XYZ file of C-alpha atoms in Angstrom:
318
model
C 0.000 0.000 0.000
C 1.280 3.453 -0.923
C 1.997 5.829 1.950
C 1.810 9.448 0.827
C 3.300 12.570 2.395
C 1.794 15.912 1.343
C 3.972 18.953 2.089
C 2.143 22.278 2.160
C -1.187 20.521 2.519
C -3.149 23.481 3.880
C -2.724 25.729 0.856
C -5.227 26.419 -1.892
C -4.271 23.342 -3.944
C -3.037 21.156 -1.106
C -6.249 21.282 0.893
C -8.339 19.893 -1.984
C -5.700 17.529 -3.357
C -5.118 15.990 0.092
C -8.800 15.116 0.483
C -8.870 13.607 -3.023
C -5.802 11.506 -2.228
C -7.415 10.254 0.978
C -10.470 9.194 -1.039
C -8.199 7.141 -3.305
C -5.579 5.736 -0.939
C -7.431 5.756 2.380
C -7.445 8.333 5.151
C -4.658 6.745 7.184
C -2.304 6.431 4.209
C -2.131 10.146 3.400
C -0.108 12.134 5.948
C -0.586 15.873 5.559
C 1.988 18.396 6.749
C 2.193 22.162 7.020
C 3.522 24.796 9.406
C 0.267 24.838 11.381
C -2.341 22.349 12.545
C -5.116 21.352 10.114
C -8.786 22.019 10.774
C -12.114 20.813 9.419
C -12.066 17.744 7.184
C -8.281 17.841 6.913
C -7.984 17.234 10.649
C -9.707 13.872 10.217
C -6.563 11.882 9.522
C -2.834 11.770 10.247
C -0.957 15.063 10.178
C 2.384 16.503 11.249
C 3.888 19.952 11.664
C 6.669 20.405 9.104
C 8.694 23.385 7.955
C 9.501 22.436 4.357
C 13.091 23.660 4.797
C 13.715 21.287 7.712
C 15.578 18.452 6.009
C 16.122 16.437 9.184
C 12.429 16.495 10.136
C 11.441 15.564 6.571
C 13.618 12.451 6.625
C 12.389 11.611 10.128
C 8.744 11.754 9.034
C 9.446 9.696 5.926
C 10.861 6.919 8.114
C 8.182 7.243 10.784
C 5.308 6.890 8.301
C 7.068 4.569 5.807
C 6.461 7.029 2.985
C 6.485 5.804 -0.635
C 5.309 8.982 -2.426
C 5.687 12.706 -1.763
C 3.568 15.580 -3.067
C 5.641 18.697 -2.419
C 3.350 21.742 -2.703
C 4.942 24.283 -0.336
C 6.097 27.482 -2.063
C 6.109 31.271 -1.925
C 3.968 32.429 -4.875
C 4.557 35.156 -7.457
C 3.208 38.386 -5.953
C 4.147 37.500 -2.377
C 7.609 36.383 -3.459
C 8.476 39.833 -4.797
C 8.233 41.289 -1.282
C 11.055 39.038 -0.023
C 12.830 37.438 -2.989
C 15.740 35.926 -1.077
C 13.449 34.080 1.321
C 11.221 32.962 -1.572
C 14.259 31.528 -3.343
C 15.466 29.798 -0.178
C 12.117 28.196 0.595
C 11.286 27.188 -2.967
C 14.734 25.778 -3.745
C 15.927 24.246 -0.472
C 12.665 22.421 0.125
C 12.713 20.892 -3.371
C 16.306 19.701 -3.063
C 15.480 18.084 0.286
C 12.571 16.177 -1.286
C 14.641 15.081 -4.292
C 17.408 13.884 -1.964
C 14.829 12.009 0.088
C 13.515 10.299 -3.037
C 17.027 9.342 -4.108
C 18.236 8.082 -0.731
C 15.012 6.308 0.320
C 14.155 4.969 -3.166
C 10.715 6.538 -3.107
C 8.274 5.255 -5.686
C 7.229 8.674 -6.971
C 7.495 12.428 -6.300
C 5.224 15.269 -7.403
C 6.338 18.905 -7.552
C 4.351 21.722 -9.192
C 5.808 24.234 -11.603
C 3.958 27.211 -13.087
C 3.387 29.357 -16.159
C 5.592 31.819 -14.242
C 8.588 30.034 -15.831
C 7.762 31.884 -19.039
C 8.686 35.522 -19.570
C 8.607 38.557 -21.854
C 10.346 36.775 -24.750
C 8.097 33.689 -24.635
C 5.453 33.356 -27.390
C 2.245 34.540 -25.723
C -0.347 32.576 -27.724
C -0.484 28.786 -27.494
C 2.857 28.789 -25.684
C 4.605 25.543 -26.699
C 5.997 22.882 -24.376
C 9.583 23.717 -25.355
C 10.233 27.423 -25.850
C 12.105 30.497 -24.644
C 11.899 30.799 -20.858
C 13.087 34.075 -19.316
C 11.080 34.601 -16.113
C 11.336 37.996 -14.430
C 9.899 37.166 -10.982
C 11.717 35.289 -8.246
C 8.850 32.776 -8.232
C 9.299 32.086 -11.931
C 13.088 31.950 -11.615
C 12.832 29.421 -8.784
C 10.312 27.310 -10.703
C 12.511 27.250 -13.805
C 15.497 26.227 -11.686
C 13.319 23.601 -10.008
C 12.357 22.113 -13.359
C 16.030 21.696 -14.208
C 16.702 20.045 -10.833
C 13.794 17.624 -11.332
C 14.991 16.546 -14.759
C 18.566 16.275 -13.452
C 17.557 13.977 -10.589
C 15.530 11.841 -12.981
C 18.330 11.530 -15.534
C 21.192 11.222 -13.021
C 19.615 9.150 -10.233
C 16.456 7.649 -11.724
C 14.095 9.582 -9.422
C 10.534 9.271 -10.751
C 9.628 12.929 -10.315
C 6.622 14.377 -12.147
C 5.466 17.954 -12.578
C 2.830 20.236 -14.117
C 3.152 23.896 -15.086
C -0.063 25.096 -13.499
C -1.908 28.079 -14.934
C -3.906 30.259 -12.552
C -5.855 27.941 -10.231
C -9.385 28.933 -9.260
C -11.232 27.445 -6.316
C -13.318 28.622 -3.377
C -12.731 26.095 -0.592
C -9.456 27.710 0.519
C -8.199 31.264 0.121
C -5.365 31.818 -2.393
C -1.824 32.366 -1.231
C -0.482 35.494 -2.913
C -0.412 34.828 -6.652
C -0.918 37.171 -9.589
C -3.954 35.189 -10.767
C -5.664 35.476 -7.363
C -8.148 38.009 -8.741
C -10.024 35.146 -10.395
C -10.682 33.656 -6.955
C -11.317 36.861 -5.010
C -13.782 38.164 -7.597
C -16.303 35.459 -6.684
C -16.069 36.242 -2.959
C -16.527 39.956 -3.597
C -19.429 39.292 -5.992
C -21.394 37.560 -3.242
C -20.259 39.700 -0.320
C -20.303 43.177 -1.900
C -21.797 42.850 -5.385
C -18.761 44.535 -6.916
C -15.033 44.047 -7.395
C -12.029 46.284 -8.087
C -9.561 44.282 -10.166
C -5.795 44.763 -9.900
C -5.370 43.780 -13.591
C -6.675 45.606 -16.659
C -9.892 44.359 -18.253
C -8.331 42.683 -21.299
C -5.470 40.860 -19.566
C -5.749 37.283 -20.774
C -4.182 34.523 -18.675
C -4.421 30.719 -18.750
C -6.648 29.471 -15.935
C -7.998 26.224 -14.509
C -10.744 25.278 -12.070
C -9.406 23.526 -8.983
C -11.276 20.273 -9.708
C -9.440 20.048 -13.035
C -6.103 20.827 -11.356
C -6.622 18.016 -8.835
C -7.659 15.670 -11.650
C -4.595 16.581 -13.752
C -2.251 16.015 -10.817
C -3.669 12.604 -9.946
C -3.890 11.556 -13.618
C -0.205 12.357 -14.091
C 0.854 10.581 -10.904
C -1.138 7.472 -11.814
C 0.150 7.357 -15.400
C 2.476 4.547 -16.433
C 6.107 5.601 -16.051
C 6.734 4.955 -19.742
C 4.003 7.466 -20.673
C 5.646 10.313 -18.738
C 8.006 11.650 -21.391
C 8.580 15.171 -20.007
C 10.643 15.230 -16.815
C 11.029 18.979 -16.426
C 7.330 19.917 -16.261
C 4.296 19.483 -18.503
C 2.369 22.400 -19.929
C -1.200 22.064 -18.696
C -4.200 24.210 -19.525
C -7.977 24.366 -19.589
C -9.355 27.861 -20.272
C -8.044 31.370 -20.914
C -10.019 34.511 -20.140
C -9.729 38.174 -19.161
C -11.134 39.974 -16.094
C -13.795 41.454 -18.373
C -14.874 37.977 -19.510
C -15.039 36.493 -16.013
C -17.135 39.501 -14.948
C -19.509 38.853 -17.862
C -19.745 35.205 -16.812
C -20.656 36.255 -13.247
C -23.289 38.675 -14.592
C -25.085 35.724 -16.208
C -25.708 34.494 -12.648
C -25.773 37.905 -10.915
C -26.875 40.640 -13.376
C -26.307 43.419 -10.818
C -22.576 42.615 -10.392
C -20.176 45.496 -11.128
C -16.442 45.505 -11.829
C -13.866 48.322 -11.944
C -10.157 48.260 -12.733
C -7.145 49.631 -10.876
C -4.006 47.860 -12.165
C -1.095 47.639 -9.712
C 2.376 46.033 -9.725
C 0.848 42.658 -10.545
C -0.094 43.939 -14.014
C 3.570 43.905 -15.034
C 3.884 40.302 -13.850
C 0.760 39.260 -15.754
C 1.978 41.010 -18.909
C 5.070 38.776 -18.925
C 2.999 35.585 -18.914
C 1.250 33.781 -21.795
C -2.296 34.411 -22.981
C -2.848 30.715 -23.681
C -0.945 27.424 -23.397
C -0.352 24.534 -25.799
C -0.694 21.414 -23.632
C -0.829 18.883 -26.466
C 2.074 16.894 -24.976
C 0.096 16.192 -21.791
C -2.994 15.307 -23.817
C -1.140 12.890 -26.094
C 1.321 11.368 -23.585
C -1.025 10.472 -20.714
C -4.497 11.463 -21.853
C -5.079 14.788 -20.092
C -8.456 16.448 -20.702
C -10.223 19.217 -18.776
C -13.885 19.245 -17.752
C -14.740 22.876 -16.868
C -15.211 25.874 -19.150
C -15.677 29.418 -17.804
C -19.462 29.425 -17.413
C -19.596 25.934 -15.894
C -16.886 26.940 -13.413
C -18.661 30.190 -12.507
C -21.972 28.472 -11.825
C -20.336 25.831 -9.628
C -18.203 28.302 -7.664
C -21.077 30.713 -6.948
C -23.318 27.853 -5.849
C -20.670 26.280 -3.617
C -19.482 29.604 -2.233
C -23.015 30.670 -1.269
C -23.344 27.492 0.781
C -19.896 27.954 2.319
C -20.552 31.582 3.307
C -23.989 30.731 4.686
C -22.484 27.994 6.857
C -19.897 30.433 8.211
C -22.599 32.875 9.354
C -24.891 30.320 10.983
């Protein structure tokens, strides 16, 4: 039986992915870790406190729980990383190297580590960005993710570590608050729509970015990790995509459900970050190699988020 360690399990992705993994592998076989105690559904199962930079504690927990797979999700994201770039680099890089060393020394079955569209930059083709292309990131988050991709491929080629990765677009969910990314507007807009009926966006109205509903992100991650090793042909990180839209288009989608919703625009420093990223992604390698396909378009995502978020907010006030 696989024994899975999730690092950074209380984040936006980790909180939903951890529950999905427990559904598949059993509650007691998925050990979640973060720098604070879990609550709610995540507390119903084994957990540990872990600073992702603590190599000794990581190895100790791997032995204690007889870990066979690691999902390493802890990171400082794009916008937040710019406020303290040296710490963002240290956390993002040191924690990855510790996990790769663990996989090498303990002969782990499989490792997952997420990359991002932040690896691309101003010189990257912006439309249907190919799997292999110019990569010149200009944020510390993107720089660390590009370096991480090279480390992952190096450990696979040099030591045979079965490490797998996806270049996530902007991830949109409502069950956990986002953690400081440039695409966070596409999460916050739904909260503000229900709570205030209006939203001031920190990006301009026609800023297109690749996006993905959280259910699709969880599905993509599990599909990749369950794929046959021979089908995983990219060992840096796979392009992955679902939908691309602008703030204006997501506002129009919300208005189909809430006609009175209003949006205004006040671009800040995150606009420059968004302008360096692609408008859309070519993920044909993921689709052909291991059968990736997404399930949510913009309107389907909007309807599901508003419905689920209404219930969540109502439960918080009762």
